[in-house]
Short mmCIF file of C-alpha atoms and ligand atoms in Angstrom, two decimals:
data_model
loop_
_atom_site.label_atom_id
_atom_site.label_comp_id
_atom_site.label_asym_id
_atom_site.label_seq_id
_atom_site.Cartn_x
_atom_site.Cartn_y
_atom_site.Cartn_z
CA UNK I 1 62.01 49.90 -51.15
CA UNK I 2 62.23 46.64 -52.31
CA UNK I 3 59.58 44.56 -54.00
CA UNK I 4 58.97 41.92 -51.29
CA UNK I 5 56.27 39.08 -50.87
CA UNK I 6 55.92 37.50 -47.91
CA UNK I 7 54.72 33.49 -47.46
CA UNK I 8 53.08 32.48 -44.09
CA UNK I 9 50.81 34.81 -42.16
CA UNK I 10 50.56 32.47 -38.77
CA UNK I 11 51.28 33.62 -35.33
CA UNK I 12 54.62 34.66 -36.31
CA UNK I 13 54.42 35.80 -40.08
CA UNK I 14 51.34 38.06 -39.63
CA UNK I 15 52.96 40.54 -37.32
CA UNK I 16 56.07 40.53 -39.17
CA UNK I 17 54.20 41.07 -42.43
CA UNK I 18 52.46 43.76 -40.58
CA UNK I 19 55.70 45.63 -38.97
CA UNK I 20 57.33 45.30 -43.06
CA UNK I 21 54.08 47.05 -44.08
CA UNK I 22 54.43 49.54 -41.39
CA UNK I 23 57.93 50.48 -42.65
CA UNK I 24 56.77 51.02 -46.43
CA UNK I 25 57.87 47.54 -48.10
CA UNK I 26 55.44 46.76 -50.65
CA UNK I 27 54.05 43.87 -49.80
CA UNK I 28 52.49 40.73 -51.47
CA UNK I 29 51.15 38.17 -49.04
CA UNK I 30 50.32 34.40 -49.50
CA UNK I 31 48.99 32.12 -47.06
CA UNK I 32 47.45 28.52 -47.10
CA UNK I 33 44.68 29.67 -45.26
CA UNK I 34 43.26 32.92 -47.41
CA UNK I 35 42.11 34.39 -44.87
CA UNK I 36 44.82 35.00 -43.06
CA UNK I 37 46.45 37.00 -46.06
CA UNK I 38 43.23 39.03 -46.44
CA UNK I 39 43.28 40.07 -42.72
CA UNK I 40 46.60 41.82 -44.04
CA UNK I 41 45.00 43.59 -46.83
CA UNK I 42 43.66 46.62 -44.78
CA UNK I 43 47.12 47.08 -43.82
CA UNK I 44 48.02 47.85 -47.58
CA UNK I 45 49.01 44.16 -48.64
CA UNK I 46 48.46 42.77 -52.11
CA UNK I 47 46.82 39.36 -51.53
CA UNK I 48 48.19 36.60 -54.06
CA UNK I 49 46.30 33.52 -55.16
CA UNK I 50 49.10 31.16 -54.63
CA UNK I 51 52.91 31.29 -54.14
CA UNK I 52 53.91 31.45 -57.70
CA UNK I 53 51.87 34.47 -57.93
CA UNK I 54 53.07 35.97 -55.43
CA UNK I 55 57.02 36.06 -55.87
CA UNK I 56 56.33 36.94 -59.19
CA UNK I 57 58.94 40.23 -60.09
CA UNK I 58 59.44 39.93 -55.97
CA UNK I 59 63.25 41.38 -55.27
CA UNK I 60 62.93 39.63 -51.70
CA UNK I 61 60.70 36.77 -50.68
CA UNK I 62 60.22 35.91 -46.94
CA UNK I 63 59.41 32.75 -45.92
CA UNK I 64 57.74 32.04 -41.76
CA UNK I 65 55.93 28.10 -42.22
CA UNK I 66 55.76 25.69 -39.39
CA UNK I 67 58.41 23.69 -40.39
CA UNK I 68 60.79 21.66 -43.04
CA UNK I 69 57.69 19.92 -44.85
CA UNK I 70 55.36 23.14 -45.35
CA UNK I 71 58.89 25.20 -46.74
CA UNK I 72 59.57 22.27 -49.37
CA UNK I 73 56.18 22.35 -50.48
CA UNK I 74 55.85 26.58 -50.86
CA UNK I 75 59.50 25.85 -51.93
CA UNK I 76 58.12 23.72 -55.32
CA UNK I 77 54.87 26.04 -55.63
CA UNK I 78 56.76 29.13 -55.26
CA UNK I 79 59.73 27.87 -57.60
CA UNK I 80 58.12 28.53 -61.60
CA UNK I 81 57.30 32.76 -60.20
CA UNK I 82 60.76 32.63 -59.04
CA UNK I 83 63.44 34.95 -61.63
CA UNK I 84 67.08 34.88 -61.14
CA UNK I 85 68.59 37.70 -58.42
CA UNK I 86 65.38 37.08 -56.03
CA UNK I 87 67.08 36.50 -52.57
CA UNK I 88 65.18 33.98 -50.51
CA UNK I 89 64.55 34.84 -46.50
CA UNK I 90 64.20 31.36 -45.23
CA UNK I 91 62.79 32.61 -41.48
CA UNK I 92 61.10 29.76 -40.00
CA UNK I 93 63.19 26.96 -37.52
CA UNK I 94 63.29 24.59 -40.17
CA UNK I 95 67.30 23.13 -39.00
CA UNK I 96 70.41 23.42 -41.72
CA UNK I 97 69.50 20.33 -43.14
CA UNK I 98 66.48 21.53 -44.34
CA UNK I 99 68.19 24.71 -45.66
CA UNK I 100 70.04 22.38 -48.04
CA UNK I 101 67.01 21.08 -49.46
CA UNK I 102 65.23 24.29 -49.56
CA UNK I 103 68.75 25.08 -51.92
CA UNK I 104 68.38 22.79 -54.09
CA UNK I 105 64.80 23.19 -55.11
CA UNK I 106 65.34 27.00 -55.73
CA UNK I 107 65.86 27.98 -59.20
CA UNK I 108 69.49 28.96 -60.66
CA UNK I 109 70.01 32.50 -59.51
CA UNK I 110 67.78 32.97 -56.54
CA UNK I 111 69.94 33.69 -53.09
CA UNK I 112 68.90 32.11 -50.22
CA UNK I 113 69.19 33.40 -46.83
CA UNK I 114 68.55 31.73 -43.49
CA UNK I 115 67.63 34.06 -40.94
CA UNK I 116 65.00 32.34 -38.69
CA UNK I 117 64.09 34.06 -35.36
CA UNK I 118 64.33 34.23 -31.41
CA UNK I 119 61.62 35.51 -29.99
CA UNK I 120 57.90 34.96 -29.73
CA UNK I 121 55.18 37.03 -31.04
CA UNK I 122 55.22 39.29 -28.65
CA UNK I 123 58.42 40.29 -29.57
CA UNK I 124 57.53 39.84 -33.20
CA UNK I 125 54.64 42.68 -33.32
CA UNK I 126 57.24 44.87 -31.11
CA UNK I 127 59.89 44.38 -33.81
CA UNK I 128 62.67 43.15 -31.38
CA UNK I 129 63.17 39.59 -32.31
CA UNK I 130 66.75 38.33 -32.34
CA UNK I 131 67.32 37.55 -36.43
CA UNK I 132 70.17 34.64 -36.74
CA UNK I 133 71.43 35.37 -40.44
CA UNK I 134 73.14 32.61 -42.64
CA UNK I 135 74.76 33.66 -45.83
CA UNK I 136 74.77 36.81 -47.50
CA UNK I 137 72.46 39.05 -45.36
CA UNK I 138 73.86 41.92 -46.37
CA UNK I 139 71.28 42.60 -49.39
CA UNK I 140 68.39 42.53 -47.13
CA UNK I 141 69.83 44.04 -43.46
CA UNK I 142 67.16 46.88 -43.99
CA UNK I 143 64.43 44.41 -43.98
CA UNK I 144 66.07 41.77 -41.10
CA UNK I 145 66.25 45.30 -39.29
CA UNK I 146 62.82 46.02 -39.25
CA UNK I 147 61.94 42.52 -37.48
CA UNK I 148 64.81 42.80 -34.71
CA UNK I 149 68.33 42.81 -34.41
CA UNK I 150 70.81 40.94 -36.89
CA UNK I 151 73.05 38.33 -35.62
CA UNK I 152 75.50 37.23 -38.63
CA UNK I 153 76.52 33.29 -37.79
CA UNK I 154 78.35 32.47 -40.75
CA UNK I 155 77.65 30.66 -44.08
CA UNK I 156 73.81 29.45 -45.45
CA UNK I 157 72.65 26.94 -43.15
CA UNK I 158 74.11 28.69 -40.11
CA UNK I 159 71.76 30.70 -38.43
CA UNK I 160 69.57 27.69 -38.99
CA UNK I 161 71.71 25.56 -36.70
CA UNK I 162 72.23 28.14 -34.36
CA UNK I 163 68.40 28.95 -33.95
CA UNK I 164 68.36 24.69 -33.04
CA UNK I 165 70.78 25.01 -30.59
CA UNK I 166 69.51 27.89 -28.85
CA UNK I 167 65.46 26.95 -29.00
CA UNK I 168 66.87 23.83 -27.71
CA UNK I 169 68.81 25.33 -24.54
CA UNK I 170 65.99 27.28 -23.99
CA UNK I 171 62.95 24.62 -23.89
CA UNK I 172 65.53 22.43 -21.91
CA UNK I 173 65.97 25.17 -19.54
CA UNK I 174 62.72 25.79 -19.34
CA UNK I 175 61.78 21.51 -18.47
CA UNK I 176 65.36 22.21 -16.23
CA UNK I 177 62.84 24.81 -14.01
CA UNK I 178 59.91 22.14 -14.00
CA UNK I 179 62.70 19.86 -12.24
CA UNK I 180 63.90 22.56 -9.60
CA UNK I 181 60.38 23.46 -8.49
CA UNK I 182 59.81 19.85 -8.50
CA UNK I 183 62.80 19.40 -6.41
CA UNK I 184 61.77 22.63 -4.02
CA UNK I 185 58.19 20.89 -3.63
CA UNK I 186 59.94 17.93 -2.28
CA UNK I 187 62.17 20.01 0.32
CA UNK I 188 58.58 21.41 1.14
CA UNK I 189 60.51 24.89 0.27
CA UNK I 190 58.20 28.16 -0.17
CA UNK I 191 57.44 28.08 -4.27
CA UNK I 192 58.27 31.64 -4.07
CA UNK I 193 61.14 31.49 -2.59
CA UNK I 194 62.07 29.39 -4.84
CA UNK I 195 61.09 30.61 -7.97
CA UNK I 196 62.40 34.40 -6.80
CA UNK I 197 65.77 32.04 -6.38
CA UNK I 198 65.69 30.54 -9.67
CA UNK I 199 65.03 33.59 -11.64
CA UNK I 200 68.08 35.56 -10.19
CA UNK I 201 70.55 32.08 -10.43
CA UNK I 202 72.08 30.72 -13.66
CA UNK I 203 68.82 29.55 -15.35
CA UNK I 204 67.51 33.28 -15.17
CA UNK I 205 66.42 33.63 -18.61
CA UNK I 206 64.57 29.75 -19.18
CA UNK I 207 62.71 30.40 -15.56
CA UNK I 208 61.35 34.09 -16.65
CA UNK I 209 60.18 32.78 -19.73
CA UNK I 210 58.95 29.81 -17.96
CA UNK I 211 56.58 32.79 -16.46
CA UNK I 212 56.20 34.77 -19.21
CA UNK I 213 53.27 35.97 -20.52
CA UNK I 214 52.59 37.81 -24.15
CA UNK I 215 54.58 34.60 -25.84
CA UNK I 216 52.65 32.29 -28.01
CA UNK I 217 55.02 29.29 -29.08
CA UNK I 218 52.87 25.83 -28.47
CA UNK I 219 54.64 22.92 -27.49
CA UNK I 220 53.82 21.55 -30.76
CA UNK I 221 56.36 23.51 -32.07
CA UNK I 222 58.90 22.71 -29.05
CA UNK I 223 58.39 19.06 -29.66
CA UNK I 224 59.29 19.87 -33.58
CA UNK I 225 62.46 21.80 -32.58
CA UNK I 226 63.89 19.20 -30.41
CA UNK I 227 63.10 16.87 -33.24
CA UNK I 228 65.67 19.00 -35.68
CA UNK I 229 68.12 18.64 -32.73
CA UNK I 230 67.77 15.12 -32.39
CA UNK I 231 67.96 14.53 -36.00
CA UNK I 232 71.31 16.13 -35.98
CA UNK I 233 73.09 14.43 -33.02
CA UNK I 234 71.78 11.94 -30.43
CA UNK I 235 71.67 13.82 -27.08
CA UNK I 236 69.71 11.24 -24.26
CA UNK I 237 68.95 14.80 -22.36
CA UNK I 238 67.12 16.03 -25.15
CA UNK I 239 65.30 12.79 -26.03
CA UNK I 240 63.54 13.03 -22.13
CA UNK I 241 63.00 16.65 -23.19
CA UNK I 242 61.18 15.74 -26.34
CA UNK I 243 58.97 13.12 -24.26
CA UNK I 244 58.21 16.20 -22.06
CA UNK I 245 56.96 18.07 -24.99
CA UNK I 246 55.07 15.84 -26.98
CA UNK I 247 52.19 15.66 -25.06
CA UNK I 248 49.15 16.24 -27.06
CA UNK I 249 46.79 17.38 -24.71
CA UNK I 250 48.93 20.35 -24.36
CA UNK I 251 50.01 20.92 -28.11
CA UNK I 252 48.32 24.52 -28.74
CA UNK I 253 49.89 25.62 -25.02
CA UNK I 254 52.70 28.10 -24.46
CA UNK I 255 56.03 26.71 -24.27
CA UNK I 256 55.74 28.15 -20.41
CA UNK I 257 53.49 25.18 -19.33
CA UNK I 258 56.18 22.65 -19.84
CA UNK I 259 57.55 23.54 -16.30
CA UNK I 260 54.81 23.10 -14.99
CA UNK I 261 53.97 19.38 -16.73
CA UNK I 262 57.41 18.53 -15.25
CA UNK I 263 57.36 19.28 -11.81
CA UNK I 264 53.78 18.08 -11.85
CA UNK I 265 55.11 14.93 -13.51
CA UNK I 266 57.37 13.96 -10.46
CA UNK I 267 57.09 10.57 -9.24
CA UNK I 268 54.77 10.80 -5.63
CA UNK I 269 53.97 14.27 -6.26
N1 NAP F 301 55.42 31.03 -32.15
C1 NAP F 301 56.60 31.39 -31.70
O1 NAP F 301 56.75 31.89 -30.57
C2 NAP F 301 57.83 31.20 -32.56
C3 NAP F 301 59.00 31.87 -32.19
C4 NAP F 301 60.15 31.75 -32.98
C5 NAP F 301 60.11 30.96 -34.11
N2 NAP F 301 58.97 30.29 -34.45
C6 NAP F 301 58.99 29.48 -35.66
O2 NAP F 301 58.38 30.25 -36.70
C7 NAP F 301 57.66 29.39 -37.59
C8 NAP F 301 56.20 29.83 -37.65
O3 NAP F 301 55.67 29.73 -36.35
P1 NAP F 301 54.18 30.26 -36.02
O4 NAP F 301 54.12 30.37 -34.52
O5 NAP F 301 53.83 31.44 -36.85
O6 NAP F 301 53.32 29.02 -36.49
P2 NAP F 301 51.79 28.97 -36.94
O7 NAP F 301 51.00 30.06 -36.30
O8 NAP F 301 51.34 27.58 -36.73
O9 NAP F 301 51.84 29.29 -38.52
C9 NAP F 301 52.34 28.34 -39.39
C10 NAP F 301 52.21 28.86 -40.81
O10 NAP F 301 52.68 27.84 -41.72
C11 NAP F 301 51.64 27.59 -42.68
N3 NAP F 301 51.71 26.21 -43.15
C12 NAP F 301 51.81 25.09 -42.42
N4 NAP F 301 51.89 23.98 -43.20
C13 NAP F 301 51.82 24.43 -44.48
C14 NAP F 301 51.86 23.80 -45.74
N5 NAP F 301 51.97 22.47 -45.86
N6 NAP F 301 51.78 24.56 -46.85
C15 NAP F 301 51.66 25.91 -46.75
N7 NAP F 301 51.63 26.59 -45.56
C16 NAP F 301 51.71 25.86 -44.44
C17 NAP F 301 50.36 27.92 -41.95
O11 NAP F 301 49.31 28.13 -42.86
P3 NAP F 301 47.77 28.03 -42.37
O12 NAP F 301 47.43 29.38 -41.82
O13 NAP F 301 47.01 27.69 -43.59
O14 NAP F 301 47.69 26.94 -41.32
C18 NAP F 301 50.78 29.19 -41.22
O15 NAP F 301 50.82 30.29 -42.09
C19 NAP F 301 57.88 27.97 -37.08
O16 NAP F 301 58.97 27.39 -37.74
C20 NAP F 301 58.22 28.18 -35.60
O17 NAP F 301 58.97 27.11 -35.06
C21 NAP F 301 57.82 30.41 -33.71
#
């Protein structure tokens, strides 16, 4: 098994951390907040004092942070514990660009993987995420295979732009419902009737997650995801999207409630 440490223990990270434990990685955790680390430490986890510590002599080191600023700056803490051959698992949705960056502060000799993840933590505890590998992956498949299942999508940097596009697709999809209940209210169509319709039609998948429950992925995070898209090329669908998202009364909500803030957001509602 692989020496591994693993750097963000949030929603996400702590049930991955958890399910790599589970499977016998030995495991040194790091996390802003120490507590969160310790929580991991009846699960058999060696709690580091800070990120140099822990990728110290690491073969693997997994990375799950909120976004591109909080990776470059574990990036530059982790970098003097870092020793050439250590593959970096980049796993947050951080965008390609960011993956360059992330490159380029990593020491001479350390890989670097992006592999962030579809899924929310639902399907992180349960070990079925969707895995969207960029460069070499093939060093680390065992450990990608614990979390879900491996997509490869090409060079470094590429599973980082495909995890855009497809968060993307799916948060529009999901504002896309908001609209066609919205539009049902106004034909003064049975909700049910319409949401049993939308479900079986070609948005299937954004109008069950729309209802899901068991996911945790705030809209703060949506709003930062359409961000990476619009950073990257300038779509006007996905800049009324981002307006839909950014509200901050409803940061810490589920992605699901955006649906709802649209159709409620309908002009004579
Ligand atoms: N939630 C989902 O459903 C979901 C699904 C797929 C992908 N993702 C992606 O996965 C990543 C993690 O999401 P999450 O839901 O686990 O988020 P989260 O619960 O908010 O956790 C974020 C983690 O990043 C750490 N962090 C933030 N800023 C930092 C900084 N400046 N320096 C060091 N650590 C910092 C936090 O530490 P503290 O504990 O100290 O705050 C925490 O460990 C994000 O990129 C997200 O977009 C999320």
């Amino acid at each position: 098994m692989p020496t591994t440490a693993f750097l963000g223990l949030g929603a996400m990270g702590a049930p991955m951390a958890r399910r790599l434990l589970a499977a016998g990685y030995p495991l040194t955790v790091w996390n802003r907040t120490r507590a969160r680390a310790e929580a991991l430490a009846a699960d058999g986890a060696r709690v580091a004092a800070d990120p140099a510590d822990a990728v110290r002599g690491a073969d693997t080191v997994v990375t799950m942070l909120t976004g591109p600023a909080a990776v470059a700056a574990v990036a530059d803490a982790m970098a003097p514990g870092l020793r050439p051959g250590t593959r970096v698992v980049e796993m947050s949705t951080i965008g390609p660009a960011a993956v360059t960056d992330l490159a380029a502060r990593l020491p001479e000799g350390v890989a670097l993987v992006d592999a962030p993840v579809m899924g929310s933590v639902d399907r992180a505890a349960a070990g079925t995420l969707t895995v969207l590998a960029g460069g070499d992956a093939e060093p680390v498949a065992g450990l990608l295979g614990v979390l879900g299942t491996v997509t490869r999508c090409g060079p470094v940097g590429s599973g980082a732009a495909l995890k855009v596009v497809l968060i993307t697709s799916l948060i529009g999809g999901v504002a896309l419902t908001g609209a066609a209940l919205a539009l049902g209210d106004a034909f003064g169509l049975p909700e049910g009737v319409v949401r049993d319709a939308l479900a079986a039609g070609p948005l299937a998948g954004a109008a069950q997650r729309a209802a899901a429950g068991g996911a945790h992925y705030p809209l703060a995070l949506a709003a930062k995801d359409v961000g990476l898209a619009l950073d990257a090329a300038d779509l006007p669908l996905l800049r009324a999207v981002h307006a839909a998202t950014a509200d901050p009364a409803a940061a810490d909500r589920d992605l699901g409630l955006l649906a709802d803030l649209v159709r409620a957001a309908r002009p004579g509602a």
